[in-house]
């Protein structure tokens, strides 16, 4: 088999008509993988430093600066933090619900189109198997019509079956690797969203407790004066 593009194209076309839907699956999977890799890559930002800066701003009473910092940072985790800061005057349960609502909106965006890859993983080997069946039918038809006097016709059908099977499996294997990688990245982002939301709630609770202690101590100090 030639290693140049024309040789590869001739090789693939020997797989029979089932190669067209297989190639369509390959191009669709490639497009989704590239698009999701870019989107998920932008969403997977390190927000540890963001939380530390937000903690510092809030402890110093600079709520506007903390909100501006969170809103200026890309990614769903930063959006979650910004939502919590905007609702800091509410009680803890209300803040948690507001962040949960935003997380419920962001999660489907992260998983968007990954179902297409799951479909390709399932359908590509089935299409390859269909190509195997049609190739073997072609080979047996040659045997039935002319016997074993035309080995080229028989081997052509067998080659068509094997090429279709190999192509379907190759597409499914590559797509499965990409699908698992992207799914794990989404799970990591969701886990980070939960962690940062809990951290922000703890920060706000600590600041409220500190403010309450200061208010409770103020009358005592005034009475002593």
Short mmCIF file of C-alpha atoms in Angstrom, two decimals:
data_model
loop_
_atom_site.label_atom_id
_atom_site.label_comp_id
_atom_site.label_asym_id
_atom_site.label_seq_id
_atom_site.Cartn_x
_atom_site.Cartn_y
_atom_site.Cartn_z
CA UNK A 1 0.00 0.00 0.00
CA UNK A 2 1.26 3.49 -0.92
CA UNK A 3 1.95 5.80 1.98
CA UNK A 4 1.09 8.95 0.02
CA UNK A 5 -2.39 10.50 0.39
CA UNK A 6 -3.55 9.18 -2.97
CA UNK A 7 -2.55 5.66 -1.97
CA UNK A 8 -4.42 5.94 1.33
CA UNK A 9 -7.48 7.22 -0.51
CA UNK A 10 -7.43 4.29 -2.93
CA UNK A 11 -7.00 1.92 0.00
CA UNK A 12 -9.99 3.37 1.81
CA UNK A 13 -12.17 3.33 -1.28
CA UNK A 14 -11.49 -0.39 -1.60
CA UNK A 15 -13.61 -0.73 1.54
CA UNK A 16 -16.77 -0.34 -0.52
CA UNK A 17 -19.72 2.07 -0.24
CA UNK A 18 -19.91 1.70 3.55
CA UNK A 19 -16.72 3.78 3.73
CA UNK A 20 -18.70 6.95 3.01
CA UNK A 21 -20.76 6.88 6.23
CA UNK A 22 -17.63 5.79 8.10
CA UNK A 23 -15.70 8.79 6.77
CA UNK A 24 -18.66 11.02 7.69
CA UNK A 25 -18.48 9.65 11.26
CA UNK A 26 -14.74 10.36 11.34
CA UNK A 27 -15.12 13.98 10.20
CA UNK A 28 -18.02 14.63 12.58
CA UNK A 29 -16.08 13.14 15.50
CA UNK A 30 -12.99 15.18 14.61
CA UNK A 31 -14.98 18.40 14.45
CA UNK A 32 -16.65 17.75 17.81
CA UNK A 33 -13.35 16.76 19.45
CA UNK A 34 -11.60 19.95 18.32
CA UNK A 35 -14.53 22.19 19.31
CA UNK A 36 -15.00 20.58 22.73
CA UNK A 37 -11.26 20.54 23.39
CA UNK A 38 -11.13 24.29 22.84
CA UNK A 39 -14.25 25.04 24.93
CA UNK A 40 -13.36 22.73 27.81
CA UNK A 41 -9.75 23.90 27.73
CA UNK A 42 -10.87 27.50 28.20
CA UNK A 43 -13.18 26.47 31.04
CA UNK A 44 -10.51 24.48 32.89
CA UNK A 45 -8.70 27.43 34.47
CA UNK A 46 -6.83 27.31 37.78
CA UNK A 47 -8.94 29.26 40.28
CA UNK A 48 -6.94 28.68 43.45
CA UNK A 49 -5.28 32.08 43.15
CA UNK A 50 -8.65 33.63 42.32
CA UNK A 51 -10.16 32.37 45.60
CA UNK A 52 -7.18 33.63 47.57
CA UNK A 53 -7.51 37.12 46.06
CA UNK A 54 -11.28 37.09 46.60
CA UNK A 55 -10.71 36.13 50.24
CA UNK A 56 -8.29 39.03 50.68
CA UNK A 57 -10.58 41.58 49.03
CA UNK A 58 -13.61 40.48 51.06
CA UNK A 59 -11.71 40.46 54.35
CA UNK A 60 -10.64 44.03 53.61
CA UNK A 61 -14.23 45.04 52.82
CA UNK A 62 -13.55 45.55 49.11
CA UNK A 63 -16.56 43.66 47.81
CA UNK A 64 -16.65 45.52 44.49
CA UNK A 65 -13.04 44.57 43.79
CA UNK A 66 -13.71 40.93 44.61
CA UNK A 67 -16.74 40.89 42.31
CA UNK A 68 -14.85 42.61 39.49
CA UNK A 69 -12.03 40.09 39.81
CA UNK A 70 -14.40 37.12 39.63
CA UNK A 71 -16.35 38.57 36.72
CA UNK A 72 -13.13 39.34 34.86
CA UNK A 73 -11.91 35.74 35.12
CA UNK A 74 -13.11 33.33 32.44
CA UNK A 75 -14.65 29.97 33.13
CA UNK A 76 -17.67 28.55 34.95
CA UNK A 77 -15.87 28.37 38.29
CA UNK A 78 -15.23 32.12 38.28
CA UNK A 79 -18.87 32.71 37.27
CA UNK A 80 -19.95 30.62 40.24
CA UNK A 81 -17.77 32.67 42.59
CA UNK A 82 -19.14 35.90 41.14
CA UNK A 83 -22.69 34.67 41.72
CA UNK A 84 -21.92 33.95 45.37
CA UNK A 85 -20.36 37.38 45.87
CA UNK A 86 -23.32 39.15 44.28
CA UNK A 87 -25.66 37.37 46.68
CA UNK A 88 -23.49 37.70 49.79
CA UNK A 89 -26.15 39.68 51.64
CA UNK A 90 -28.51 36.70 51.54
CA UNK A 91 -28.44 33.87 54.05
CA UNK A 92 -26.11 30.91 53.49
CA UNK A 93 -28.84 28.66 52.07
CA UNK A 94 -29.91 31.28 49.55
CA UNK A 95 -26.32 31.85 48.43
CA UNK A 96 -25.84 28.12 48.02
CA UNK A 97 -29.04 27.81 45.98
CA UNK A 98 -28.00 30.66 43.69
CA UNK A 99 -24.67 28.98 42.99
CA UNK A 100 -26.34 25.62 42.48
CA UNK A 101 -28.68 27.19 39.93
CA UNK A 102 -25.74 28.59 37.99
CA UNK A 103 -23.92 25.24 38.18
CA UNK A 104 -27.00 23.51 36.77
CA UNK A 105 -26.90 25.91 33.82
CA UNK A 106 -23.17 25.53 33.23
CA UNK A 107 -22.96 21.74 33.44
CA UNK A 108 -24.97 21.00 30.25
CA UNK A 109 -22.81 23.52 28.39
CA UNK A 110 -19.70 21.56 29.34
CA UNK A 111 -21.25 18.25 28.28
CA UNK A 112 -22.67 19.70 25.06
CA UNK A 113 -22.04 17.54 21.93
CA UNK A 114 -20.20 14.85 23.87
CA UNK A 115 -23.20 12.64 23.17
CA UNK A 116 -22.29 12.83 19.47
CA UNK A 117 -18.94 11.22 20.26
CA UNK A 118 -20.71 8.50 22.25
CA UNK A 119 -22.90 7.82 19.21
CA UNK A 120 -19.90 7.61 16.88
CA UNK A 121 -18.20 5.17 19.27
CA UNK A 122 -21.25 2.92 19.04
CA UNK A 123 -22.12 3.26 15.38
CA UNK A 124 -18.66 3.14 13.76
CA UNK A 125 -17.94 -0.53 14.63
CA UNK A 126 -21.48 -1.44 13.57
CA UNK A 127 -20.95 0.23 10.21
CA UNK A 128 -17.65 -1.63 9.91
CA UNK A 129 -19.45 -4.87 10.66
CA UNK A 130 -22.03 -4.02 8.00
CA UNK A 131 -19.19 -3.48 5.56
CA UNK A 132 -17.81 -6.87 6.54
CA UNK A 133 -21.12 -8.53 5.75
CA UNK A 134 -21.55 -6.77 2.41
CA UNK A 135 -17.94 -7.56 1.45
CA UNK A 136 -18.37 -11.23 2.25
CA UNK A 137 -21.65 -11.31 0.34
CA UNK A 138 -19.80 -9.85 -2.65
CA UNK A 139 -17.09 -12.49 -2.35
CA UNK A 140 -19.62 -15.35 -2.11
CA UNK A 141 -21.54 -13.98 -5.08
CA UNK A 142 -18.35 -14.19 -7.14
CA UNK A 143 -17.85 -17.78 -6.00
CA UNK A 144 -21.47 -18.59 -6.77
CA UNK A 145 -21.35 -17.07 -10.25
CA UNK A 146 -17.94 -18.12 -11.57
CA UNK A 147 -16.64 -20.59 -8.98
CA UNK A 148 -13.03 -20.27 -7.89
CA UNK A 149 -11.76 -19.30 -11.34
CA UNK A 150 -11.59 -15.57 -10.46
CA UNK A 151 -9.56 -15.29 -7.23
CA UNK A 152 -9.18 -11.54 -7.70
CA UNK A 153 -12.92 -11.06 -7.39
CA UNK A 154 -13.03 -13.17 -4.24
CA UNK A 155 -10.09 -11.44 -2.59
CA UNK A 156 -11.60 -8.07 -3.54
CA UNK A 157 -14.70 -8.85 -1.52
CA UNK A 158 -12.68 -10.11 1.43
CA UNK A 159 -10.45 -7.00 1.29
CA UNK A 160 -13.56 -4.80 1.27
CA UNK A 161 -14.83 -6.58 4.39
CA UNK A 162 -11.54 -6.26 6.27
CA UNK A 163 -10.94 -2.62 5.33
CA UNK A 164 -14.44 -1.62 6.48
CA UNK A 165 -14.02 -3.48 9.76
CA UNK A 166 -10.59 -2.01 10.44
CA UNK A 167 -11.75 1.52 9.63
CA UNK A 168 -14.80 1.27 11.87
CA UNK A 169 -12.72 -0.02 14.77
CA UNK A 170 -10.03 2.65 14.27
CA UNK A 171 -12.60 5.46 14.30
CA UNK A 172 -14.26 4.06 17.43
CA UNK A 173 -10.95 3.61 19.29
CA UNK A 174 -9.69 7.12 18.58
CA UNK A 175 -13.07 8.66 19.40
CA UNK A 176 -13.33 6.66 22.63
CA UNK A 177 -9.95 7.95 23.82
CA UNK A 178 -10.95 11.55 23.10
CA UNK A 179 -14.39 11.06 24.65
CA UNK A 180 -12.98 9.67 27.90
CA UNK A 181 -10.40 12.46 28.11
CA UNK A 182 -12.97 15.22 27.56
CA UNK A 183 -15.44 13.62 29.96
CA UNK A 184 -12.81 13.44 32.69
CA UNK A 185 -11.91 17.10 32.14
CA UNK A 186 -15.58 18.06 32.51
CA UNK A 187 -15.82 16.04 35.74
CA UNK A 188 -12.73 17.85 37.06
CA UNK A 189 -14.29 21.23 36.28
CA UNK A 190 -17.55 20.26 38.01
CA UNK A 191 -15.62 19.01 41.04
CA UNK A 192 -13.69 22.29 41.16
CA UNK A 193 -16.96 24.23 40.97
CA UNK A 194 -18.24 22.35 44.02
CA UNK A 195 -14.98 22.88 45.91
CA UNK A 196 -14.75 26.61 45.18
CA UNK A 197 -18.42 27.11 46.05
CA UNK A 198 -17.87 25.49 49.44
CA UNK A 199 -14.74 27.58 50.01
CA UNK A 200 -16.60 30.78 49.18
CA UNK A 201 -19.44 29.87 51.56
CA UNK A 202 -16.87 29.28 54.30
CA UNK A 203 -15.23 32.64 53.58
CA UNK A 204 -18.56 34.47 53.74
CA UNK A 205 -19.57 32.62 56.92
CA UNK A 206 -16.25 33.50 58.55
CA UNK A 207 -16.61 37.17 57.64
CA UNK A 208 -20.19 37.25 58.96
CA UNK A 209 -19.11 35.66 62.24
CA UNK A 210 -16.32 38.20 62.58
CA UNK A 211 -18.72 41.05 61.84
CA UNK A 212 -21.20 39.72 64.41
CA UNK A 213 -18.53 39.51 67.08
CA UNK A 214 -17.43 43.06 66.31
CA UNK A 215 -21.02 44.35 66.57
CA UNK A 216 -21.55 42.48 69.84
CA UNK A 217 -18.37 43.94 71.30
CA UNK A 218 -19.19 47.52 70.25
CA UNK A 219 -21.92 48.22 72.93
CA UNK A 220 -19.69 46.75 75.62
CA UNK A 221 -16.87 49.02 74.59
CA UNK A 222 -19.26 52.01 74.47
CA UNK A 223 -20.65 51.23 77.94
CA UNK A 224 -17.18 50.92 79.39
CA UNK A 225 -16.32 54.33 78.02
#
